[in-house]
mmCIF file of C-alpha atoms and ligand atoms in Angstrom:
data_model
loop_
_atom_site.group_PDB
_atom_site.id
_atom_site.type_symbol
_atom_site.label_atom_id
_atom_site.label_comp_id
_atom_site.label_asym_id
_atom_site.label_seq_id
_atom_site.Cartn_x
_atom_site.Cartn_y
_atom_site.Cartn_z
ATOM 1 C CA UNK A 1 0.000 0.000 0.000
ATOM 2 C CA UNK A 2 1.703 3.505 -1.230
ATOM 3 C CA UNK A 3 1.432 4.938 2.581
ATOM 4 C CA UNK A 4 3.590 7.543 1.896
ATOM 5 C CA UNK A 5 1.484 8.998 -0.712
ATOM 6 C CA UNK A 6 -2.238 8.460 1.126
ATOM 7 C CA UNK A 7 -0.467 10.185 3.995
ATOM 8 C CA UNK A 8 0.632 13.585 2.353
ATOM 9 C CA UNK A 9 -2.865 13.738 0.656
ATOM 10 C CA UNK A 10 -4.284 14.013 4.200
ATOM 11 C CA UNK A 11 -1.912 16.190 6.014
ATOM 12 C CA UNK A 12 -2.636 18.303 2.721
ATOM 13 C CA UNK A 13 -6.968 17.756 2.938
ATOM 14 C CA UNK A 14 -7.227 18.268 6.560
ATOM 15 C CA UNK A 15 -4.804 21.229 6.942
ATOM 16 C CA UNK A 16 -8.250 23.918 6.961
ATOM 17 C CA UNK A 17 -9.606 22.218 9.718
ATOM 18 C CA UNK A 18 -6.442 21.808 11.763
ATOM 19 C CA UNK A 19 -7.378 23.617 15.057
ATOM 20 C CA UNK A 20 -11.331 23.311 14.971
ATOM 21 C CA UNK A 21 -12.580 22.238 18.293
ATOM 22 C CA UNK A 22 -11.152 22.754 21.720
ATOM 23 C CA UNK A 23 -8.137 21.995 23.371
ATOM 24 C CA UNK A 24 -8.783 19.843 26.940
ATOM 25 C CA UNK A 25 -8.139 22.920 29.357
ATOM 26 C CA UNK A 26 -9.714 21.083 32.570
ATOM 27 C CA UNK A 27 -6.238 19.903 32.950
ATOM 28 C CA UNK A 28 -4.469 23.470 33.106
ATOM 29 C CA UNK A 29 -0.957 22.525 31.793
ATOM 30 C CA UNK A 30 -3.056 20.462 28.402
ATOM 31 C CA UNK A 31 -4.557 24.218 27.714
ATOM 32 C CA UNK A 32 -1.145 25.378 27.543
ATOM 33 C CA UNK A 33 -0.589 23.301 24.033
ATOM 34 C CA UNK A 34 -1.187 25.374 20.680
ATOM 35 C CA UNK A 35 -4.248 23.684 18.962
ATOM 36 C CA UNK A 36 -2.346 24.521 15.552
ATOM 37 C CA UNK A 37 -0.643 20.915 15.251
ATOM 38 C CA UNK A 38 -0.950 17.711 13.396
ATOM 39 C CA UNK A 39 0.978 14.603 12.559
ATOM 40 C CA UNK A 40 -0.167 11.268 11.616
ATOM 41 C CA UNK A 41 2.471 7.979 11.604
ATOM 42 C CA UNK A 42 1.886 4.145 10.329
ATOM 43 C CA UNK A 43 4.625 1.578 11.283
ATOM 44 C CA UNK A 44 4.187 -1.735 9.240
ATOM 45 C CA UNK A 45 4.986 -5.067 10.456
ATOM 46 C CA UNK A 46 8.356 -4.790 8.693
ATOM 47 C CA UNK A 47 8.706 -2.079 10.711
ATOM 48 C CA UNK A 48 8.579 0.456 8.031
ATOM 49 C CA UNK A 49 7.664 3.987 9.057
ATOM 50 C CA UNK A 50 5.611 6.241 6.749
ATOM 51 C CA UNK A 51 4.591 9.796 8.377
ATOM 52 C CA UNK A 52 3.642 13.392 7.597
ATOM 53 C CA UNK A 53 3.292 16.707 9.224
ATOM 54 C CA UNK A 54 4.819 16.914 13.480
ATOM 55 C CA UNK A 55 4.982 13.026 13.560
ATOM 56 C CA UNK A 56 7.968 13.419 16.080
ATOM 57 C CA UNK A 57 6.731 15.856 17.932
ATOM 58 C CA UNK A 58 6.238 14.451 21.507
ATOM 59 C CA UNK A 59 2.365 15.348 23.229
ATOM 60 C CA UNK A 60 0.300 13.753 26.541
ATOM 61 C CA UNK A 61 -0.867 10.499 25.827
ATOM 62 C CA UNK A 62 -3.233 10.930 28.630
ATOM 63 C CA UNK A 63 -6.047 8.200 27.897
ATOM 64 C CA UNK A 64 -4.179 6.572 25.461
ATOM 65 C CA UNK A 65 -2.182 5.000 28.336
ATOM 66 C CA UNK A 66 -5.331 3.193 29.093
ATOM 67 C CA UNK A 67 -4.859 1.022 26.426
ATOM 68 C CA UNK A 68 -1.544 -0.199 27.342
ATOM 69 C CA UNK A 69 -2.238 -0.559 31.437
ATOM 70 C CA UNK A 70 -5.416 -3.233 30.022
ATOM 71 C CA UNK A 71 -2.421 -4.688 27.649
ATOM 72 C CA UNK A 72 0.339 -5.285 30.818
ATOM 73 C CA UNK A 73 -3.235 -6.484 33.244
ATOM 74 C CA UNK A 74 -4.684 -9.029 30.790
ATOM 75 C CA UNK A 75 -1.332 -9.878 30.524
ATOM 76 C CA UNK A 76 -0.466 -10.334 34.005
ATOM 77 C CA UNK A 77 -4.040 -11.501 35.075
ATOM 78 C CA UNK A 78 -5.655 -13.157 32.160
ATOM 79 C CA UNK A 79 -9.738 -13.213 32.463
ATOM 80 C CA UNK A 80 -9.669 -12.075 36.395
ATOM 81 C CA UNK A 81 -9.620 -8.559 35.066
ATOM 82 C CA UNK A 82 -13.381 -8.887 34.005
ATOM 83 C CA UNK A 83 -14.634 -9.851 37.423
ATOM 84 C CA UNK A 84 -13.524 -5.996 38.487
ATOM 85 C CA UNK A 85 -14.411 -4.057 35.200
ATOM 86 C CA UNK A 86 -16.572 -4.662 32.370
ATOM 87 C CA UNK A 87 -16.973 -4.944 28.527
ATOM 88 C CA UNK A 88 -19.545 -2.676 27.569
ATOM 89 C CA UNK A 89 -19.616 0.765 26.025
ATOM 90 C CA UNK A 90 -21.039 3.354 28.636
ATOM 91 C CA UNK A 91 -23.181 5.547 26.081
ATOM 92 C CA UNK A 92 -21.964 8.357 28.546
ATOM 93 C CA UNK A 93 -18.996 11.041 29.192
ATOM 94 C CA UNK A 94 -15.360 9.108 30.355
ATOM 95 C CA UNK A 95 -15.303 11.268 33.257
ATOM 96 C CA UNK A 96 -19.084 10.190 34.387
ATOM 97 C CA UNK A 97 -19.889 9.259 37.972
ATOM 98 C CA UNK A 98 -23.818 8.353 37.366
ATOM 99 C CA UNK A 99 -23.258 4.965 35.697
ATOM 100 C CA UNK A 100 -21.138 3.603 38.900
ATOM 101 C CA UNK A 101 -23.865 3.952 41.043
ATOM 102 C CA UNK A 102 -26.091 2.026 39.523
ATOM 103 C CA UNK A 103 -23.405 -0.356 38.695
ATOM 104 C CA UNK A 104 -22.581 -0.936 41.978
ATOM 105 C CA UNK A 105 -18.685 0.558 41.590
ATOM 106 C CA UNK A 106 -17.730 -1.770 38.250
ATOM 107 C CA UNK A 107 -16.911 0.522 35.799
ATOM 108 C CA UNK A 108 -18.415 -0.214 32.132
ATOM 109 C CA UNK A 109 -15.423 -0.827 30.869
ATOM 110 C CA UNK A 110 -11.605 -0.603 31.340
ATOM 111 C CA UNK A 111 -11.071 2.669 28.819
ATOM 112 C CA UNK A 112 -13.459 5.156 30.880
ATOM 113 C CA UNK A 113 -11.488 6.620 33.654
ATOM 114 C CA UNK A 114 -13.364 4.411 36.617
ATOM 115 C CA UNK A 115 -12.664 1.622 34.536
ATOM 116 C CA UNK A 116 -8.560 2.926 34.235
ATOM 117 C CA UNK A 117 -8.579 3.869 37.828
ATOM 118 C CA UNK A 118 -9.327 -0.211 38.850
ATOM 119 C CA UNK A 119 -6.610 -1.146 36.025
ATOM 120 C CA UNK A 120 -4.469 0.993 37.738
ATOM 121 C CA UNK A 121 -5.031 -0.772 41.516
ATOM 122 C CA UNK A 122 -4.789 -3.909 39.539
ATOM 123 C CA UNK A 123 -1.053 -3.245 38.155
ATOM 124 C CA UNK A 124 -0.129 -1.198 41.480
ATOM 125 C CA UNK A 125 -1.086 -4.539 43.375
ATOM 126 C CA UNK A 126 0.819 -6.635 41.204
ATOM 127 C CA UNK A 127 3.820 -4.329 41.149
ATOM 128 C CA UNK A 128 4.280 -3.466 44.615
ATOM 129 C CA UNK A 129 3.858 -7.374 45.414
ATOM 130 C CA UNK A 130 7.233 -7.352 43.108
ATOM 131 C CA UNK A 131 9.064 -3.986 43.742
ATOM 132 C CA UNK A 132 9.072 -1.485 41.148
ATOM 133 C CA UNK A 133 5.301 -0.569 40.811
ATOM 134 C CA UNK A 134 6.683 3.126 40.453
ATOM 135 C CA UNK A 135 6.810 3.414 36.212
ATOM 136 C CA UNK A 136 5.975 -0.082 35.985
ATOM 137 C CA UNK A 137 4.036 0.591 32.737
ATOM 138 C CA UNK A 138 6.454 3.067 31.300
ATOM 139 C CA UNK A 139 8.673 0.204 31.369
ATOM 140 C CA UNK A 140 6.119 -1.938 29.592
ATOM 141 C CA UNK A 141 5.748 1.113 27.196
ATOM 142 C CA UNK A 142 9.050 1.048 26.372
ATOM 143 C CA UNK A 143 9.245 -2.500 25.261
ATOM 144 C CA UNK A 144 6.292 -2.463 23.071
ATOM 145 C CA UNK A 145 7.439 0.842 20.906
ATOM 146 C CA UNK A 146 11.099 -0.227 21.213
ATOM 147 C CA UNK A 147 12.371 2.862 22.822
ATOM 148 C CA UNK A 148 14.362 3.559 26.233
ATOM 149 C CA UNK A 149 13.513 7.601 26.456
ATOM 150 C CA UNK A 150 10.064 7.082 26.699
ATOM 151 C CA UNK A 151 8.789 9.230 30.527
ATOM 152 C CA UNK A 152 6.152 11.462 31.325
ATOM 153 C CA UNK A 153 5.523 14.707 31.788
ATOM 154 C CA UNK A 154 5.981 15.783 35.773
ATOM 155 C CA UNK A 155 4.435 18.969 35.046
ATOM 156 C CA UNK A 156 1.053 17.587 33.100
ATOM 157 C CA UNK A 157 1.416 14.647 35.989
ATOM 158 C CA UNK A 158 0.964 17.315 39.103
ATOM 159 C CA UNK A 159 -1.153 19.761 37.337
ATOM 160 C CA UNK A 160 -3.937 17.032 36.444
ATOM 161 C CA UNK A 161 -3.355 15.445 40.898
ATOM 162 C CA UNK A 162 -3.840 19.042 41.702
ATOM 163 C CA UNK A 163 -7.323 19.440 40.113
ATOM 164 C CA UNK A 164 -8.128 15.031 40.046
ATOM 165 C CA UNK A 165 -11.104 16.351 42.330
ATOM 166 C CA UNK A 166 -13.930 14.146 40.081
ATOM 167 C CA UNK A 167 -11.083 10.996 39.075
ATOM 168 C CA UNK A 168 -10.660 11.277 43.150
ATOM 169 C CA UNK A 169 -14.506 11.119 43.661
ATOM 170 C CA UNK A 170 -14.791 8.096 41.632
ATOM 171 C CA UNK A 171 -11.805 6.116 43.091
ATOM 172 C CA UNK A 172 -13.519 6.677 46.507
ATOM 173 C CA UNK A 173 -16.766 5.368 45.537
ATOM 174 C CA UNK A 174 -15.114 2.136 43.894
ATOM 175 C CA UNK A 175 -13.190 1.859 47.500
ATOM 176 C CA UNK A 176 -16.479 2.032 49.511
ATOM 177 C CA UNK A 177 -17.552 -0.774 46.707
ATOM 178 C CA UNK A 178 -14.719 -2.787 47.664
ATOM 179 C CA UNK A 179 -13.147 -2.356 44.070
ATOM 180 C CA UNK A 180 -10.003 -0.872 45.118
ATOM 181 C CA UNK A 181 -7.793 -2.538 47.258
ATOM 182 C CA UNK A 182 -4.798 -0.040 47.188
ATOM 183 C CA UNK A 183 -4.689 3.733 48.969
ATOM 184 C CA UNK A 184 -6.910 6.210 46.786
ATOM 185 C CA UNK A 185 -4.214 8.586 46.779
ATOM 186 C CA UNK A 186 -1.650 6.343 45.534
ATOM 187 C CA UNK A 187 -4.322 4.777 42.471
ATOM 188 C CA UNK A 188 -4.636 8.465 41.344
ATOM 189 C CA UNK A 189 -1.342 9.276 41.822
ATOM 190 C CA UNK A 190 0.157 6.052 39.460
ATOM 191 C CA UNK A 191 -3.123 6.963 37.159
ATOM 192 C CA UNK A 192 -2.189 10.774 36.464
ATOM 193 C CA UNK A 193 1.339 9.840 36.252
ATOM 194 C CA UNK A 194 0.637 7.344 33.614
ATOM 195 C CA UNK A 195 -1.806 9.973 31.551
ATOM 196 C CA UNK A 196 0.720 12.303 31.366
ATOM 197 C CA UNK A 197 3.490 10.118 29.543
ATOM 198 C CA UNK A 198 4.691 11.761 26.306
ATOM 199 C CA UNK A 199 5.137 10.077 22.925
ATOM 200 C CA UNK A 200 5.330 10.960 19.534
ATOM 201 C CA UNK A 201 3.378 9.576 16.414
ATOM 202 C CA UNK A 202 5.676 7.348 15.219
ATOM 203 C CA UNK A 203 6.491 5.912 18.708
ATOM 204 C CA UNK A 204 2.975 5.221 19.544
ATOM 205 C CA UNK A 205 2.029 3.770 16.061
ATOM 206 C CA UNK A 206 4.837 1.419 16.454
ATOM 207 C CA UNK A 207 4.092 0.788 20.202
ATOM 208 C CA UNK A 208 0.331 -0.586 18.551
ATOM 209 C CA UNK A 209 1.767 -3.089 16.042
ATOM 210 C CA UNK A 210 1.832 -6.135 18.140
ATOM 211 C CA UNK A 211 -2.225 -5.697 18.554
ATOM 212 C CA UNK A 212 -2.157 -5.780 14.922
ATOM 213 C CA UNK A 213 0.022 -9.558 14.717
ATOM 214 C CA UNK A 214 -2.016 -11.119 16.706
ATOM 215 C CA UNK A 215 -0.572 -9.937 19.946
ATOM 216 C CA UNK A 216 3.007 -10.237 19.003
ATOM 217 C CA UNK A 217 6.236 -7.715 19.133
ATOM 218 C CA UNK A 218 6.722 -7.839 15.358
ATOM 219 C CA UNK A 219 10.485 -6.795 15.638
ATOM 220 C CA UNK A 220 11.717 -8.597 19.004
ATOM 221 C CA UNK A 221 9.026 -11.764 18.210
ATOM 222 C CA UNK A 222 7.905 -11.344 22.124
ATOM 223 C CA UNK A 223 4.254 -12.597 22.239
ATOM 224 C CA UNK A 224 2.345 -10.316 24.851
ATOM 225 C CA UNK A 225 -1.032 -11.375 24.452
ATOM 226 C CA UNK A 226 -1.939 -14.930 22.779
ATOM 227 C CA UNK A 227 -4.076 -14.519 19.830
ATOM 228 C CA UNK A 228 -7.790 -14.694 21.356
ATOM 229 C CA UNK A 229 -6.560 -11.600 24.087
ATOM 230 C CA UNK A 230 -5.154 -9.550 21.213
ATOM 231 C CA UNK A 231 -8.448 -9.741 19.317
ATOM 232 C CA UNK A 232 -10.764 -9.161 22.821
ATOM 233 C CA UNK A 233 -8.653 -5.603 23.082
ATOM 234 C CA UNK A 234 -9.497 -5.145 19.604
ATOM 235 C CA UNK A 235 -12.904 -5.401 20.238
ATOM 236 C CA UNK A 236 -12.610 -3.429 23.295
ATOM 237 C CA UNK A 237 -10.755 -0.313 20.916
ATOM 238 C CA UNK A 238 -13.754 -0.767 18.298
ATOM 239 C CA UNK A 239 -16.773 -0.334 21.209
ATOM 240 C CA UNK A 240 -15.030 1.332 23.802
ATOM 241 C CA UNK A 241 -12.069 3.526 22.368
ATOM 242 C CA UNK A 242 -13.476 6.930 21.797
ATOM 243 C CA UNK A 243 -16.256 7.157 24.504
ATOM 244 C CA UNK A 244 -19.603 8.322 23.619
ATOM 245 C CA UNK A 245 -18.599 8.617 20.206
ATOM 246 C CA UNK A 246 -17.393 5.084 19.617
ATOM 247 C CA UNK A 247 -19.772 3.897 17.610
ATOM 248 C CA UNK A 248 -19.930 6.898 15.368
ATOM 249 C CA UNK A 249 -16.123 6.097 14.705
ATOM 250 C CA UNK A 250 -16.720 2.477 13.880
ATOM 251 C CA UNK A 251 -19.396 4.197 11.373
ATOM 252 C CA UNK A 252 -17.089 6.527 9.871
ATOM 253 C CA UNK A 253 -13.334 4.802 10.634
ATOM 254 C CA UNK A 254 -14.142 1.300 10.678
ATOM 255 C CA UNK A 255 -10.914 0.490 13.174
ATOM 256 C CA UNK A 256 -10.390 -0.665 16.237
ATOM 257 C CA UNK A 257 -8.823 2.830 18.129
ATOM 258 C CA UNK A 258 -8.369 4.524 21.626
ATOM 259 C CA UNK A 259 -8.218 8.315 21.707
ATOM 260 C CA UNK A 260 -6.798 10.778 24.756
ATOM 261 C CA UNK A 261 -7.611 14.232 25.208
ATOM 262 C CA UNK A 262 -4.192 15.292 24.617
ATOM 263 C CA UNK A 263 -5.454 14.900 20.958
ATOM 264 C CA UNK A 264 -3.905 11.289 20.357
ATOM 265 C CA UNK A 265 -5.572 8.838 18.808
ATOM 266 C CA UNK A 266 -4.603 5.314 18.226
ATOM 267 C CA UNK A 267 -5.657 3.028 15.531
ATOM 268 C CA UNK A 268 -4.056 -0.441 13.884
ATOM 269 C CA UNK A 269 -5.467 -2.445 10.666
ATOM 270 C CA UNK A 270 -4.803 -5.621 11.746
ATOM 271 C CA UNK A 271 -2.053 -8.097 9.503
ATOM 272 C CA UNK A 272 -0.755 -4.787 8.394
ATOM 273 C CA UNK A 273 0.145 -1.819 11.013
ATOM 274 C CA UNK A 274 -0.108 0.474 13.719
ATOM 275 C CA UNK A 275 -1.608 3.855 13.054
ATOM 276 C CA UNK A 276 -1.254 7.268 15.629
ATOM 277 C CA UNK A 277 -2.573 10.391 14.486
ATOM 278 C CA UNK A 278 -2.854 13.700 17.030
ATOM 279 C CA UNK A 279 -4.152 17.137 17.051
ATOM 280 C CA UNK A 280 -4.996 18.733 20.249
ATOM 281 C CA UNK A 281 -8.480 20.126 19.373
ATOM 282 C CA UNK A 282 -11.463 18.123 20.392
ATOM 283 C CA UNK A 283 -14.592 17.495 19.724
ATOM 284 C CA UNK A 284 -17.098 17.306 22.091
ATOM 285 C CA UNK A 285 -16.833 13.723 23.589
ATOM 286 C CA UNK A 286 -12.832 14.605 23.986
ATOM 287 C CA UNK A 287 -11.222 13.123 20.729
ATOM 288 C CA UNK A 288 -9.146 14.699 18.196
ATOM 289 C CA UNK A 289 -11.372 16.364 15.450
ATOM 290 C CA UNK A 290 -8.891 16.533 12.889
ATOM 291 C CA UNK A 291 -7.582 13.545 13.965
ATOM 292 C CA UNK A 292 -10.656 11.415 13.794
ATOM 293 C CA UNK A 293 -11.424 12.978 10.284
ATOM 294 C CA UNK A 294 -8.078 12.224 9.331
ATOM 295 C CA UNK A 295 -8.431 8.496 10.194
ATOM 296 C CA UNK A 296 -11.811 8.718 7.945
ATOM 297 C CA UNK A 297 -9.838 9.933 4.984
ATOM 298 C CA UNK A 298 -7.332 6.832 5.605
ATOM 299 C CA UNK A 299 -9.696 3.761 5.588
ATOM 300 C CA UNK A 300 -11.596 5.702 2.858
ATOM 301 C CA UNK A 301 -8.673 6.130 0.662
ATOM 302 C CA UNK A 302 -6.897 3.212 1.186
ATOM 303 C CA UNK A 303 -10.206 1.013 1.083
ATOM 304 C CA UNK A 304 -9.138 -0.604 4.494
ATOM 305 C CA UNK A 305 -11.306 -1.528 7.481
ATOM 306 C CA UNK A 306 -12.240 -4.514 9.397
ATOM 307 C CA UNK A 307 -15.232 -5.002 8.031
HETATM 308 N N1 LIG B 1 -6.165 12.192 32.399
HETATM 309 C C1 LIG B 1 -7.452 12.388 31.797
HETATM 310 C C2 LIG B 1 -8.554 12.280 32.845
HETATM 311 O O1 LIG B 1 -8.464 11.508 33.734
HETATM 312 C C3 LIG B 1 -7.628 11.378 30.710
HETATM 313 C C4 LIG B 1 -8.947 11.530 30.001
HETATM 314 C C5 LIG B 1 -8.873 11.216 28.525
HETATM 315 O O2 LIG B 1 -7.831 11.249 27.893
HETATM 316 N N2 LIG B 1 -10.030 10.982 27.969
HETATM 317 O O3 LIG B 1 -9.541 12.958 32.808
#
């Protein structure tokens, strides 16, 4: 597939709309970033990197990071995760506190921020049990995209636990639910710190590939999910990825994808590559607008899409 070529046609298409929408300022240092911006990466399975526009350009992954803390729990727990979290879209905001209370404290699913929060006891648990749970799934990060400078942002990181008031509110409800077993300041302390890592395109498209062989490291052959677990998270991305709006992506994208409201999105065509596109103004259920328009123009140029 000429990439390369599909690529600079978008950067080139969306370029008018770069900037439409709003940048996420309920975290005061993401309000800081200049909505101006756009890259878009695709690492094949060969490893091949095509990209266009500020590809390298590092931004906060902030939900993205969601994806990858289900990745290292599945991994680490298998099928326990589901008796804590569950597998549905929510139909409402990420941030929402309604839905828990009638749910009795199990989040909807693990890509909401209730749902991240339990992830987050889940890996903090396992860590601590082991040492290290401090950057435990930058670590993780770092194996999947290949790269040893991957860290966060401590600035983003204290700026979102300074105002974490509503991410606090829900972590204490889950608690009097019995759904966290760790200290509620600690869970939103390891979950803000692992929002605010920074990546680039090109690092995060290639830190998506294994979910798109079958749960396998394409360059170091490490399997990190066996085949039916790589496919569930696919599923999960396709239903769950982008909120409110996910099944208006599936509608327009057709990919499995997981979006943060640092403007990242997240997307793989599976037997062929990892995809990361970001632009820091959003739409109203908090993902990328150019981005997700973007993505559009991909699987409608390129004729790809799981279905
Ligand atoms: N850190 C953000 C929050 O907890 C992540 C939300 C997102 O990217 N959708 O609100």
């Amino acid at each position: 597939m000429e990439y390369q070529t599909i690529l600079d046609r978008i950067h080139a298409a969306v370029k008018p709309i770069i900037g439409t929408g709003k940048v996420a300022s309920y975290i005061p240092e993401l309000a800081k970033v200049s909505p101006d911006q756009f890259g878009i990466a695709i690492v094949d399975l060969e490893g091949k990197v095509y990209q266009a526009g500020a590809a390298d350009t590092p931004f906060s992954i902030q939900s993205i990071s969601k994806l990858f803390g289900l990745t290292l729990a599945f991994h680490l727990e298998g099928d326990s995760v589901w008796s804590r979290v569950g597998r549905e879209p929510s139909g409402s905001p990420f941030n929402s506190l309604v839905q828990l209370e009638y749910e009795r404290g199990k989040p909807r699913n693990p890509f909401i921020n209730a749902g991240a929060l339990v992830v987050t006891d889940m890996l903090l648990t396992h860590h601590a049990a082991r040492g290290g749970a401090e950057n435990a799934l930058i670590r993780f990060i770092r194996k999947l995209g290949n790269k040893d400078d991957i860290g966060f942002d401590r600035a983003v990181a204290q700026s979102e636990l300074r105002t974490a008031h509503r991410n606090t509110a829900m972590a204490n409800f889950m608690k009097s639910f019995g759904n966290l077993n760790n200290d509620v300041e600690d869970v939103i302390e390891a979950y803000c710190r692992n929002c605010a890592i920074e990546m680039n395109c090109v690092d995060l498209a290639r830190a998506v590939t294994f979910l798109a062989n079958r749960g396998v490291v394409p360059w170091s052959g490490e399997k990190i999910l066996d085949e039916g677990a790589a496919k569930r998270i696919n599923a999960l991305m396709l239903t769950c990825g982008t909120y409110d709006a996910a099944g208006d992506f599936a509608f327009r994208v057709g990919l499995p994808a997981k979006s943060g409201v640092g403007g990242g999105i997240v997307a793989l065509i599976p037997g062929e590559c990892g995809i990361c596109v970001w632009s820091p103004a959003l739409e109203t259920s908090g993902n990328s607008y150019a981005g997700s328009i973007a993505l559009e123009m991909l699987t409608s140029i390129s004729g790809r899409s799981i279905f």
